[in-house]
Coordinates of C-alpha atoms and ligand atoms in Angstrom, one line a residue:
M1 CA -31.7 45.2 -41.3
A2 CA -33.6 41.9 -41.6
L3 CA -34.2 40.5 -45.1
D4 CA -37.7 39.1 -45.5
V5 CA -37.5 36.1 -47.9
G6 CA -40.2 34.2 -49.7
V7 CA -39.5 30.6 -50.8
V8 CA -41.2 29.0 -53.8
G9 CA -41.1 25.2 -53.6
V10 CA -40.5 23.8 -50.1
G11 CA -39.5 20.2 -51.0
T12 CA -36.1 18.7 -50.0
I13 CA -33.7 21.5 -50.8
G14 CA -36.4 24.2 -50.2
Q15 CA -36.7 23.0 -46.6
E16 CA -32.9 22.9 -46.3
H17 CA -32.7 26.5 -47.4
V18 CA -35.6 27.6 -45.3
R19 CA -33.8 26.2 -42.2
R20 CA -30.7 28.3 -43.0
L21 CA -32.6 31.4 -44.0
D22 CA -34.9 31.7 -41.1
G23 CA -33.1 33.5 -38.3
G24 CA -29.8 32.8 -39.9
P25 CA -26.6 34.7 -39.0
G26 CA -27.1 37.0 -42.1
G27 CA -30.2 38.6 -40.5
S28 CA -32.9 37.0 -42.8
R29 CA -36.2 35.4 -42.0
V30 CA -38.7 33.5 -44.1
V31 CA -42.0 35.4 -44.3
A32 CA -43.8 33.5 -47.0
V33 CA -43.8 30.0 -48.7
A34 CA -45.6 28.6 -51.6
D35 CA -45.7 25.1 -53.0
A36 CA -47.7 23.0 -55.5
D37 CA -48.4 20.8 -52.5
A38 CA -50.4 23.1 -50.3
E39 CA -50.2 20.7 -47.3
R40 CA -46.4 20.7 -47.5
A41 CA -46.4 24.5 -47.6
A42 CA -48.6 24.7 -44.6
T43 CA -46.5 22.2 -42.6
V44 CA -43.3 24.1 -43.4
A45 CA -44.9 27.5 -42.6
G46 CA -46.3 26.1 -39.3
Q47 CA -42.7 25.5 -38.1
L48 CA -41.7 29.1 -38.7
P49 CA -42.5 32.1 -36.5
A50 CA -43.3 34.6 -39.3
A51 CA -44.2 32.7 -42.4
K52 CA -47.5 32.7 -44.3
V53 CA -48.6 30.3 -46.9
M54 CA -49.2 32.0 -50.2
P55 CA -51.7 30.5 -52.7
S56 CA -49.1 30.6 -55.6
G57 CA -45.5 31.4 -56.3
E58 CA -46.7 34.4 -58.4
E59 CA -48.6 35.9 -55.5
L60 CA -45.7 35.3 -53.2
I61 CA -43.4 37.2 -55.6
A62 CA -45.9 40.1 -55.9
S63 CA -46.4 40.4 -52.1
D64 CA -45.1 43.6 -50.5
A65 CA -44.1 41.6 -47.5
V66 CA -41.4 39.8 -49.5
D67 CA -38.0 41.6 -50.2
A68 CA -36.3 38.7 -52.0
V69 CA -37.2 35.3 -53.3
V70 CA -35.7 31.8 -53.3
V71 CA -36.9 29.5 -56.0
T72 CA -36.5 25.8 -55.1
S73 CA -39.3 24.1 -57.1
W74 CA -38.4 21.7 -59.8
G75 CA -36.2 23.0 -62.7
A76 CA -39.0 23.0 -65.3
T77 CA -41.0 25.5 -63.2
H78 CA -38.2 28.0 -62.5
E79 CA -38.5 30.3 -65.6
P80 CA -41.8 32.0 -64.9
Y81 CA -40.9 32.6 -61.3
V82 CA -37.5 34.1 -62.1
L83 CA -39.0 36.3 -64.8
A84 CA -41.7 37.5 -62.4
C85 CA -38.9 38.4 -59.8
I86 CA -37.0 40.4 -62.5
A87 CA -40.2 42.2 -63.5
A88 CA -40.9 43.0 -59.8
G89 CA -37.3 44.2 -59.3
K90 CA -36.7 41.6 -56.6
P91 CA -33.4 39.7 -56.0
V92 CA -33.9 36.0 -56.7
F93 CA -31.8 33.0 -55.7
C94 CA -32.8 30.2 -58.1
E95 CA -31.7 26.6 -57.6
K96 CA -29.9 24.9 -60.5
P97 CA -30.7 24.4 -63.3
L98 CA -31.7 28.0 -63.9
A99 CA -34.2 26.5 -66.5
P100 CA -34.1 23.2 -68.4
T101 CA -33.4 24.6 -71.9
Q102 CA -30.9 27.1 -73.2
E103 CA -33.8 29.0 -74.8
A104 CA -35.6 29.4 -71.4
C105 CA -32.3 30.6 -69.8
R106 CA -31.8 33.1 -72.6
R107 CA -35.2 34.6 -72.0
I108 CA -34.1 35.1 -68.3
V109 CA -30.8 36.7 -69.4
D110 CA -32.6 38.9 -71.9
A111 CA -35.1 40.1 -69.2
E112 CA -32.3 40.9 -66.8
V113 CA -30.3 42.8 -69.5
A114 CA -33.5 44.7 -70.4
A115 CA -34.0 45.5 -66.6
G116 CA -30.4 46.8 -66.7
R117 CA -29.3 45.3 -63.4
R118 CA -28.3 41.9 -62.0
L119 CA -31.0 40.3 -59.8
V120 CA -30.5 36.6 -60.3
Q121 CA -28.1 34.2 -58.6
V122 CA -28.1 30.5 -59.5
G123 CA -27.5 27.7 -56.9
F124 CA -24.2 26.3 -58.2
N125 CA -23.1 25.5 -54.6
R126 CA -19.8 23.9 -55.5
R127 CA -18.3 27.4 -55.7
Y128 CA -18.9 27.7 -52.0
D129 CA -17.6 24.3 -50.9
P130 CA -14.3 24.8 -48.9
A131 CA -12.7 21.7 -50.6
H132 CA -13.5 23.0 -54.1
R133 CA -12.3 26.5 -53.1
A134 CA -9.0 24.9 -51.9
L135 CA -8.8 23.0 -55.2
K136 CA -9.3 26.2 -57.2
Q137 CA -6.7 28.0 -55.1
A138 CA -4.1 25.2 -55.6
V139 CA -4.7 25.0 -59.4
G140 CA -4.7 28.8 -59.8
G141 CA -1.6 29.1 -57.6
G142 CA 0.3 26.8 -59.9
A143 CA 0.7 24.0 -57.3
V144 CA 0.7 21.3 -60.1
G145 CA 1.9 23.4 -63.0
A146 CA -0.2 23.8 -66.1
P147 CA -3.3 21.6 -65.8
L148 CA -3.5 18.9 -68.5
L149 CA -6.2 16.3 -67.6
V150 CA -9.0 16.2 -65.1
H151 CA -10.8 13.1 -63.7
C152 CA -14.2 13.7 -62.1
A153 CA -16.9 11.5 -60.7
H154 CA -20.5 12.4 -59.6
R155 CA -22.1 9.4 -57.9
N156 CA -25.6 9.4 -56.4
A157 CA -26.8 6.6 -54.1
S158 CA -30.2 6.7 -55.9
V159 CA -32.6 9.1 -57.7
P160 CA -36.4 9.6 -57.4
P161 CA -38.8 7.8 -59.7
H162 CA -39.5 10.9 -61.8
Y163 CA -35.8 11.2 -62.7
T164 CA -35.4 10.7 -66.5
R165 CA -32.4 9.7 -68.6
D166 CA -31.6 13.3 -69.7
M167 CA -31.5 14.5 -66.1
S168 CA -28.1 12.7 -65.7
I169 CA -26.8 15.5 -67.8
A170 CA -29.3 18.4 -67.3
D171 CA -29.8 18.0 -63.5
T172 CA -26.7 16.2 -62.3
A173 CA -23.7 16.8 -64.6
I174 CA -24.8 20.5 -64.8
H175 CA -22.9 20.9 -61.4
E176 CA -19.6 19.8 -63.0
I177 CA -20.3 22.0 -66.1
D178 CA -20.4 25.0 -63.9
E179 CA -17.5 23.8 -61.7
L180 CA -15.1 23.3 -64.6
R181 CA -15.8 26.8 -66.0
W182 CA -15.3 28.3 -62.5
L183 CA -12.3 26.2 -61.6
F184 CA -10.3 27.0 -64.8
G185 CA -11.8 30.3 -65.8
Q186 CA -12.2 28.7 -69.2
E187 CA -15.1 27.9 -71.4
I188 CA -16.0 24.3 -72.5
V189 CA -15.7 24.1 -76.3
A190 CA -16.8 20.6 -77.0
V191 CA -18.5 17.6 -75.3
Q192 CA -19.0 14.0 -76.0
V193 CA -21.1 11.5 -74.0
L194 CA -20.2 7.8 -74.0
T195 CA -22.5 5.1 -72.8
P196 CA -20.8 2.1 -71.1
R197 CA -22.5 -1.1 -70.1
K198 CA -25.7 -0.3 -68.3
S199 CA -26.0 -0.9 -64.5
S200 CA -28.7 -3.4 -63.8
R201 CA -29.8 -1.1 -61.0
G202 CA -30.7 1.8 -63.3
G203 CA -34.0 0.6 -64.7
E204 CA -34.8 2.6 -67.9
L205 CA -31.9 5.0 -67.2
Q206 CA -28.7 5.0 -69.2
D207 CA -26.6 4.7 -66.1
P208 CA -23.6 5.3 -65.8
L209 CA -22.5 7.8 -68.4
L210 CA -19.0 9.0 -69.3
V211 CA -18.8 12.6 -70.3
L212 CA -15.7 14.1 -72.0
F213 CA -15.3 17.8 -71.9
E214 CA -12.7 19.8 -73.9
M215 CA -11.8 23.1 -72.3
A216 CA -10.8 26.1 -74.5
D217 CA -7.1 25.8 -73.6
G218 CA -7.0 22.1 -74.5
V219 CA -7.4 20.6 -71.0
L220 CA -9.4 17.3 -71.3
V221 CA -11.9 16.3 -68.6
D222 CA -13.6 12.9 -68.0
L223 CA -16.6 12.7 -65.8
E224 CA -18.4 9.6 -64.6
V225 CA -22.0 10.2 -63.8
S226 CA -23.5 7.3 -61.8
V227 CA -26.9 7.7 -60.2
N228 CA -27.5 4.3 -58.6
V229 CA -24.4 3.4 -56.7
H230 CA -26.3 2.7 -53.4
Y231 CA -23.2 3.0 -51.2
G232 CA -23.5 6.7 -50.7
Y233 CA -22.9 10.1 -52.4
E234 CA -19.5 10.8 -53.8
I235 CA -17.9 13.7 -55.6
R236 CA -14.4 13.3 -57.0
C237 CA -12.1 15.7 -58.9
E238 CA -8.4 15.2 -59.6
V239 CA -6.4 17.6 -61.7
S240 CA -3.3 16.2 -63.3
G241 CA -0.8 19.0 -64.1
E242 CA 2.7 19.3 -65.6
T243 CA 4.4 19.0 -62.2
G244 CA 2.0 17.1 -60.0
T245 CA -1.6 16.2 -59.2
V246 CA -4.2 17.7 -56.8
E247 CA -7.5 16.2 -55.8
L248 CA -10.4 16.7 -53.5
A249 CA -9.6 14.9 -50.2
D250 CA -11.9 12.2 -48.9
P251 CA -14.6 14.1 -46.9
A252 CA -14.9 11.4 -44.2
P253 CA -14.5 13.1 -40.8
V254 CA -13.0 9.9 -39.2
T255 CA -11.2 6.7 -40.3
I256 CA -12.2 3.5 -38.6
R257 CA -9.7 0.6 -38.1
R258 CA -11.3 -2.6 -36.9
A259 CA -11.2 -6.4 -37.6
G260 CA -8.3 -6.1 -40.0
T261 CA -9.9 -3.3 -42.1
V262 CA -9.6 0.4 -42.5
A263 CA -12.8 2.3 -43.4
G264 CA -13.9 5.9 -43.9
L265 CA -17.6 7.0 -43.9
V266 CA -19.2 8.0 -47.2
P267 CA -21.8 10.8 -47.0
A268 CA -25.3 9.6 -47.5
D269 CA -26.3 12.4 -49.9
W270 CA -25.7 15.9 -51.1
R271 CA -27.2 17.4 -47.9
E272 CA -24.4 15.8 -45.8
R273 CA -21.6 16.3 -48.3
F274 CA -22.3 20.0 -49.1
A275 CA -23.9 21.3 -45.9
L276 CA -21.1 23.9 -45.4
S277 CA -21.4 25.1 -49.0
Y278 CA -25.1 25.9 -48.6
D279 CA -24.3 27.7 -45.4
V280 CA -21.8 29.9 -47.1
E281 CA -23.7 30.3 -50.3
L282 CA -26.9 31.6 -48.6
R283 CA -25.0 33.7 -46.1
E284 CA -23.1 35.5 -48.8
W285 CA -26.3 35.9 -50.9
V286 CA -28.2 37.5 -47.9
D287 CA -25.3 39.8 -47.1
T288 CA -25.1 41.0 -50.7
V289 CA -28.9 41.6 -51.0
V290 CA -29.0 43.4 -47.6
A291 CA -26.1 45.6 -48.7
G292 CA -28.0 46.5 -51.9
R293 CA -25.2 45.1 -54.1
P294 CA -25.7 43.0 -57.2
P295 CA -25.3 39.3 -56.5
Q296 CA -21.6 38.2 -56.6
G297 CA -22.3 34.4 -57.1
P298 CA -23.2 32.5 -60.3
S299 CA -25.2 34.7 -62.6
A300 CA -28.1 34.1 -65.0
W301 CA -25.3 34.2 -67.7
D302 CA -23.5 31.3 -65.9
G303 CA -26.9 29.4 -65.7
H304 CA -27.4 30.1 -69.4
V305 CA -23.9 28.9 -70.5
A306 CA -24.2 25.8 -68.4
Q307 CA -27.4 25.0 -70.2
V308 CA -25.9 25.5 -73.6
V309 CA -23.2 23.0 -72.7
S310 CA -25.8 20.7 -71.2
D311 CA -27.9 20.8 -74.4
A312 CA -24.7 20.0 -76.5
A313 CA -24.1 17.0 -74.2
L314 CA -27.7 15.9 -74.6
R315 CA -27.3 16.0 -78.4
S316 CA -24.2 13.8 -78.0
L317 CA -26.1 11.4 -75.7
H318 CA -29.0 11.2 -78.2
S319 CA -27.1 11.1 -81.5
G320 CA -23.5 10.1 -80.5
G321 CA -20.2 11.8 -81.4
R322 CA -18.4 15.0 -80.4
V323 CA -20.5 18.1 -80.3
S324 CA -19.0 21.6 -80.4
V325 CA -20.3 24.2 -78.0
E326 CA -21.4 27.5 -79.7
L327 CA -21.7 30.2 -77.1
P328 CA -23.5 33.5 -77.9
A329 CA -21.7 36.8 -77.2
Q330 CA -21.7 37.7 -73.5
P331 CA -23.8 40.8 -72.7
E332 CA -22.0 43.7 -71.1
L333 CA -24.0 43.3 -67.9
Y334 CA -22.1 40.1 -67.0
R335 CA -18.6 41.3 -67.9
Ligands
LIG1 P1 -38.4 18.2 -54.5 O1 -38.0 17.6 -53.2 O2 -39.3 17.5 -55.4 O3 -39.1 19.6 -54.1 C1 -39.7 20.4 -55.1 C2 -40.9 21.0 -54.5 O4 -41.5 22.0 -55.4 C3 -42.0 20.0 -54.2 O5 -42.7 20.3 -53.0 C4 -43.0 20.2 -55.4 O6 -44.3 19.8 -55.1 C5 -42.9 21.7 -55.6 N1 -43.4 22.2 -56.8 C6 -43.5 21.5 -58.0 N2 -43.9 22.4 -59.0 C7 -44.1 23.6 -58.4 C8 -44.6 24.8 -58.9 N3 -44.9 25.0 -60.2 N4 -44.6 25.8 -58.0 C9 -44.3 25.7 -56.7 N5 -43.9 24.5 -56.2 C10 -43.8 23.5 -57.0 O7 -37.1 18.6 -55.3 P2 -35.7 19.1 -54.7 O8 -34.8 17.9 -54.7 O9 -35.8 19.9 -53.5 O10 -35.1 19.9 -56.0 C11 -35.6 21.2 -56.3 C12 -34.6 22.0 -57.2 O11 -33.4 22.1 -56.4 C13 -34.3 21.3 -58.5 O12 -34.1 22.2 -59.5 C14 -33.0 20.5 -58.2 O13 -32.2 20.3 -59.3 C15 -32.4 21.5 -57.2 N6 -31.4 20.9 -56.3 C16 -30.2 21.4 -56.1 C17 -29.3 20.9 -55.3 C18 -27.9 21.5 -55.1 O14 -27.0 20.8 -54.6 N7 -27.7 22.7 -55.5 C19 -29.6 19.7 -54.6 C20 -30.9 19.2 -54.7 C21 -31.8 19.8 -55.6 P3 -44.8 18.3 -55.6 O15 -43.9 17.4 -54.9 O16 -46.2 18.3 -55.3 O17 -44.5 18.3 -57.1

């Protein structure tokens, strides 16, 4: 059975997802697109055999032609679209962040709980990356004994002009927030953001940041967030345990030796680094929706918890100091 998907927001990642969803191996096709930029929507639809441009995201979600929805507009616009999908009873894959505040995420969780079934999956794609899966398997399998410390880095070559200071946490570090919860099966109980000397390349941004996370079992995590490194896109994670260390391997496909130097290639951006993760993520989502099962991936609850931690980190960024993370009780639907 083919799954007819509508995509709201066909910018950078929207177009990436459209390419994977239209005629993909899971048996999906894109039948409708909507975007604040009508011309962009028309261009994207024009490249697809079965897609229509819808005048708005709301009309796309309401359309009988659309079985399931992918929301890839900017984070601040996600909430009304996800709520409309829940009200319409349609499965929805929403890019991270689920919504930019914990209150907005809570409204989504409450709506899903009231509907009585899981319809929402959040685009925390690290969970689908083969290297991250291997890291989780190594840690969970006891390869390095009990984890004690974790060292992470999230480095972007550059960010668009509308990227604000808070987005280093709410839009960028949000990936590590979900990754750490998933990697260790533990909640983050406290967070502190430190602001080192500013990069002269960061303009008004406070760049880089050093974020310290405390996990429930006492593991300490340091995360560098740099968003103007220019040399490429780099994701690092090293777990230091009682009996050894395990880290993500260098993703470079080749090593070049020439003129007395050894070099590996650094991915240009997230599209290159995580291509395989998006393939697996969307394939598994389509398979689950087609089978009529609730989504197996990151839930609205995961999106909500990530935002609670992100809000705590933003309080630390704005006011300084260590901020405890207070999580609400988890609804039965997500247990
Ligand atoms: P983008 O290139 O700016 O694309 C967003 C698109 O949504 C633009 O075409 C924009 O139009 C449109 N749009 C804005 N408001 C809208 C609305 N209310 N309704 C419908 N369309 C609207 O952004 P992006 O980089 O693709 O990011 C989109 C989302 O994906 C963000 O939440 C981001 O955090 C997430 N993301 C996730 C990953 C990942 O690895 N999982 C990677 C990248 C991005 P205008 O340009 O006219 O505003």
